[in-house]
Amino acid sequence: MTIYFYTVGEEYGCFSNFSRHGFELDGLYWFTSEHYFQAQKFIGTDHVEQIRLVKSPKEAAKMGRERSRPLRKDWEQVKDDVMRKAVLQKFTTHTDIREILLSTGNEEIIENSPIDFYWGCGADGSGKNMLGIILMEVREKLRLVTTI
Ligand SMILES: Nc1nc(O)c(N)c(N[C@@H]2O[C@H](COP(=O)(O)O)[C@@H](O)[C@H]2O)n1
């Protein structure tokens, strides 16, 4: 049965980048994977630290989407790998949610976002679902590691 997630407080909400599962990555602590993802848009500038330190993932997302900030030129080329790195680190760090991810077996995972047609499936289900795809990739990686 396909697994849908979106809101943090609902079932499988820990799959959302907004879930409060912090981790260390690139030598720094990140409150959520959303903080890490949004900050990487501005690598090499003070905006990284400004975004890293805000309290909520919602605020980090808002700041990351402000086009008054200097978006790195290669963002479209690197954004999927940035997301892969953040999601893998999140689920490697936290045993409880790693178990939840592994418990989904081979089921399809879909970010049921009504507004996001890239990371989610969008309002009509035609979206790319890149976050769901990355979660399934990470699940496969973790499965290999835990069975060795
Ligand atoms: N809660 C929420 N609101 C939105 O408006 C969204 N687009 C999403 N999707 C998440 O947004 C992150 C990436 O956003 P941008 O590429 O910066 O637009 C990513 O975490 C998606 O899962 N969620």
mmCIF file of C-alpha atoms and ligand atoms in Angstrom:
data_model
loop_
_atom_site.group_PDB
_atom_site.id
_atom_site.type_symbol
_atom_site.label_atom_id
_atom_site.label_comp_id
_atom_site.label_asym_id
_atom_site.label_seq_id
_atom_site.Cartn_x
_atom_site.Cartn_y
_atom_site.Cartn_z
ATOM 1 C CA MET A 1 0.000 0.000 0.000
ATOM 2 C CA THR A 2 1.443 3.355 -0.984
ATOM 3 C CA ILE A 3 2.673 5.446 1.927
ATOM 4 C CA TYR A 4 1.653 9.095 1.815
ATOM 5 C CA PHE A 5 3.096 11.757 4.095
ATOM 6 C CA TYR A 6 3.164 15.513 4.328
ATOM 7 C CA THR A 7 2.271 17.088 7.671
ATOM 8 C CA VAL A 8 4.711 16.458 10.526
ATOM 9 C CA GLY A 9 1.981 15.696 13.067
ATOM 10 C CA GLU A 10 0.339 12.993 10.953
ATOM 11 C CA GLU A 11 1.318 9.403 10.219
ATOM 12 C CA TYR A 12 4.807 9.148 8.686
ATOM 13 C CA GLY A 13 5.295 12.847 9.440
ATOM 14 C CA CYS A 14 8.899 12.032 10.344
ATOM 15 C CA PHE A 15 9.532 11.666 6.591
ATOM 16 C CA SER A 16 8.946 15.398 6.164
ATOM 17 C CA ASN A 17 11.994 17.644 6.121
ATOM 18 C CA PHE A 18 10.132 19.785 8.629
ATOM 19 C CA SER A 19 10.295 17.041 11.298
ATOM 20 C CA ARG A 20 12.411 17.941 14.322
ATOM 21 C CA HIS A 21 15.218 15.464 13.811
ATOM 22 C CA GLY A 22 18.479 17.341 13.954
ATOM 23 C CA PHE A 23 21.901 16.102 12.907
ATOM 24 C CA GLU A 24 25.487 17.104 12.336
ATOM 25 C CA LEU A 25 26.631 17.562 8.783
ATOM 26 C CA ASP A 26 29.596 19.403 7.220
ATOM 27 C CA GLY A 27 30.865 20.087 10.739
ATOM 28 C CA LEU A 28 27.745 21.941 11.879
ATOM 29 C CA TYR A 29 24.527 21.085 13.729
ATOM 30 C CA TRP A 30 21.238 21.441 11.821
ATOM 31 C CA PHE A 31 17.844 21.553 13.571
ATOM 32 C CA THR A 32 16.080 19.904 10.604
ATOM 33 C CA SER A 33 16.891 18.627 7.115
ATOM 34 C CA GLU A 34 14.926 21.621 5.821
ATOM 35 C CA HIS A 35 17.406 23.965 7.517
ATOM 36 C CA TYR A 36 20.308 22.139 5.859
ATOM 37 C CA PHE A 37 18.654 22.013 2.437
ATOM 38 C CA GLN A 38 17.648 25.667 2.355
ATOM 39 C CA ALA A 39 21.024 26.892 3.656
ATOM 40 C CA GLN A 40 22.927 25.053 0.906
ATOM 41 C CA LYS A 41 21.317 27.371 -1.640
ATOM 42 C CA PHE A 42 23.700 30.075 -0.396
ATOM 43 C CA ILE A 43 26.899 28.147 0.216
ATOM 44 C CA GLY A 44 29.910 30.370 0.868
ATOM 45 C CA THR A 45 27.869 33.326 2.157
ATOM 46 C CA ASP A 46 26.598 34.590 5.532
ATOM 47 C CA HIS A 47 23.082 33.455 4.575
ATOM 48 C CA VAL A 48 24.022 29.870 5.456
ATOM 49 C CA GLU A 49 24.509 30.721 9.123
ATOM 50 C CA GLN A 50 21.458 33.011 9.197
ATOM 51 C CA ILE A 51 19.277 30.144 7.984
ATOM 52 C CA ARG A 52 20.985 27.511 10.136
ATOM 53 C CA LEU A 53 20.185 29.423 13.308
ATOM 54 C CA VAL A 54 16.480 30.161 12.824
ATOM 55 C CA LYS A 55 14.233 28.235 15.164
ATOM 56 C CA SER A 56 11.697 26.705 12.784
ATOM 57 C CA PRO A 57 11.928 24.821 9.475
ATOM 58 C CA LYS A 58 9.078 26.982 8.222
ATOM 59 C CA GLU A 59 11.211 30.076 8.730
ATOM 60 C CA ALA A 60 14.229 28.360 7.121
ATOM 61 C CA ALA A 61 12.095 27.514 4.065
ATOM 62 C CA LYS A 62 10.765 31.065 3.853
ATOM 63 C CA MET A 63 14.289 32.495 3.980
ATOM 64 C CA GLY A 64 15.607 29.972 1.488
ATOM 65 C CA ARG A 65 12.897 30.899 -0.991
ATOM 66 C CA GLU A 66 13.471 34.653 -0.758
ATOM 67 C CA ARG A 67 14.893 35.560 -4.121
ATOM 68 C CA SER A 68 16.508 38.676 -2.677
ATOM 69 C CA ARG A 69 19.190 36.228 -1.463
ATOM 70 C CA PRO A 70 21.952 35.181 -3.917
ATOM 71 C CA LEU A 71 20.983 31.671 -5.027
ATOM 72 C CA ARG A 72 24.079 29.666 -6.001
ATOM 73 C CA LYS A 73 24.422 29.344 -9.762
ATOM 74 C CA ASP A 74 24.566 25.557 -9.839
ATOM 75 C CA TRP A 75 21.553 25.039 -7.572
ATOM 76 C CA GLU A 76 19.430 23.240 -10.169
ATOM 77 C CA GLN A 77 22.297 20.803 -10.835
ATOM 78 C CA VAL A 78 23.100 20.060 -7.189
ATOM 79 C CA LYS A 79 19.766 20.281 -5.350
ATOM 80 C CA ASP A 80 18.866 16.577 -5.615
ATOM 81 C CA ASP A 81 22.258 15.543 -4.206
ATOM 82 C CA VAL A 82 21.942 18.095 -1.409
ATOM 83 C CA MET A 83 18.573 16.570 -0.511
ATOM 84 C CA ARG A 84 20.023 13.016 -0.684
ATOM 85 C CA LYS A 85 22.838 13.973 1.667
ATOM 86 C CA ALA A 86 20.490 15.634 4.198
ATOM 87 C CA VAL A 87 17.919 12.831 4.205
ATOM 88 C CA LEU A 88 20.569 10.105 4.528
ATOM 89 C CA GLN A 89 22.205 11.894 7.460
ATOM 90 C CA LYS A 90 18.843 12.417 9.189
ATOM 91 C CA PHE A 91 17.892 8.742 9.015
ATOM 92 C CA THR A 92 21.410 7.565 9.848
ATOM 93 C CA THR A 93 21.423 9.726 12.981
ATOM 94 C CA HIS A 94 18.025 8.704 14.400
ATOM 95 C CA THR A 95 17.394 5.016 15.049
ATOM 96 C CA ASP A 96 13.669 5.446 15.775
ATOM 97 C CA ILE A 97 12.793 7.002 12.447
ATOM 98 C CA ARG A 98 15.233 4.752 10.586
ATOM 99 C CA GLU A 99 13.145 1.830 11.848
ATOM 100 C CA ILE A 100 9.959 3.522 10.648
ATOM 101 C CA LEU A 101 11.494 4.039 7.196
ATOM 102 C CA LEU A 102 12.709 0.431 7.025
ATOM 103 C CA SER A 103 9.301 -0.801 8.204
ATOM 104 C CA THR A 104 7.776 0.475 4.954
ATOM 105 C CA GLY A 105 9.430 -2.427 3.101
ATOM 106 C CA ASN A 106 9.182 -1.926 -0.622
ATOM 107 C CA GLU A 107 6.108 0.268 -0.572
ATOM 108 C CA GLU A 108 6.077 3.408 -2.654
ATOM 109 C CA ILE A 109 6.554 6.571 -0.592
ATOM 110 C CA ILE A 110 4.935 9.777 -1.781
ATOM 111 C CA GLU A 111 5.137 13.309 -0.439
ATOM 112 C CA ASN A 112 1.477 14.250 -0.726
ATOM 113 C CA SER A 113 2.010 17.946 -1.198
ATOM 114 C CA PRO A 114 -0.867 19.827 -2.830
ATOM 115 C CA ILE A 115 1.474 22.635 -3.884
ATOM 116 C CA ASP A 116 4.843 21.084 -4.652
ATOM 117 C CA PHE A 117 5.124 19.356 -8.033
ATOM 118 C CA TYR A 118 8.867 18.769 -7.773
ATOM 119 C CA TRP A 119 9.568 17.370 -4.306
ATOM 120 C CA GLY A 120 6.004 16.148 -3.914
ATOM 121 C CA CYS A 121 3.243 14.719 -6.086
ATOM 122 C CA GLY A 122 1.320 17.997 -6.430
ATOM 123 C CA ALA A 123 -2.410 18.561 -6.227
ATOM 124 C CA ASP A 124 -3.312 16.124 -9.029
ATOM 125 C CA GLY A 125 -0.670 13.452 -8.339
ATOM 126 C CA SER A 126 1.333 14.240 -11.483
ATOM 127 C CA GLY A 127 4.335 15.723 -9.618
ATOM 128 C CA LYS A 128 7.841 14.282 -9.705
ATOM 129 C CA ASN A 129 7.854 13.211 -6.033
ATOM 130 C CA MET A 130 11.616 13.640 -5.749
ATOM 131 C CA LEU A 131 11.545 13.624 -1.951
ATOM 132 C CA GLY A 132 9.632 10.341 -1.966
ATOM 133 C CA ILE A 133 12.099 8.900 -4.473
ATOM 134 C CA ILE A 134 15.055 10.002 -2.343
ATOM 135 C CA LEU A 135 13.467 8.482 0.767
ATOM 136 C CA MET A 136 13.141 5.176 -1.100
ATOM 137 C CA GLU A 137 16.802 5.401 -2.206
ATOM 138 C CA VAL A 138 17.882 6.096 1.369
ATOM 139 C CA ARG A 139 15.735 3.199 2.592
ATOM 140 C CA GLU A 140 17.578 0.891 0.200
ATOM 141 C CA LYS A 141 20.982 2.164 1.347
ATOM 142 C CA LEU A 142 20.089 1.734 5.023
ATOM 143 C CA ARG A 143 18.715 -1.735 4.382
ATOM 144 C CA LEU A 144 22.035 -2.786 2.851
ATOM 145 C CA VAL A 145 23.997 -1.340 5.778
ATOM 146 C CA THR A 146 21.794 -2.939 8.447
ATOM 147 C CA THR A 147 21.924 -6.397 6.843
ATOM 148 C CA ILE A 148 25.744 -6.532 6.579
HETATM 149 N N1 LIG B 1 5.358 22.382 3.919
HETATM 150 C C1 LIG B 1 5.789 22.633 2.653
HETATM 151 N N2 LIG B 1 5.408 23.774 2.063
HETATM 152 C C2 LIG B 1 5.833 24.024 0.800
HETATM 153 O O1 LIG B 1 5.467 25.181 0.215
HETATM 154 C C3 LIG B 1 6.626 23.091 0.106
HETATM 155 N N3 LIG B 1 7.083 23.382 -1.159
HETATM 156 C C4 LIG B 1 6.975 21.922 0.774
HETATM 157 N N4 LIG B 1 7.760 20.981 0.199
HETATM 158 C C5 LIG B 1 9.086 20.927 0.728
HETATM 159 O O2 LIG B 1 9.785 22.129 0.425
HETATM 160 C C6 LIG B 1 11.161 21.864 0.441
HETATM 161 C C7 LIG B 1 11.844 22.369 -0.786
HETATM 162 O O3 LIG B 1 11.363 23.605 -1.113
HETATM 163 P P1 LIG B 1 11.979 24.524 -2.251
HETATM 164 O O4 LIG B 1 12.682 23.647 -3.256
HETATM 165 O O5 LIG B 1 12.907 25.436 -1.558
HETATM 166 O O6 LIG B 1 10.795 25.229 -2.811
HETATM 167 C C8 LIG B 1 11.322 20.361 0.556
HETATM 168 O O7 LIG B 1 11.594 20.038 1.898
HETATM 169 C C9 LIG B 1 9.960 19.851 0.158
HETATM 170 O O8 LIG B 1 9.721 18.596 0.773
HETATM 171 N N5 LIG B 1 6.548 21.696 2.048
#
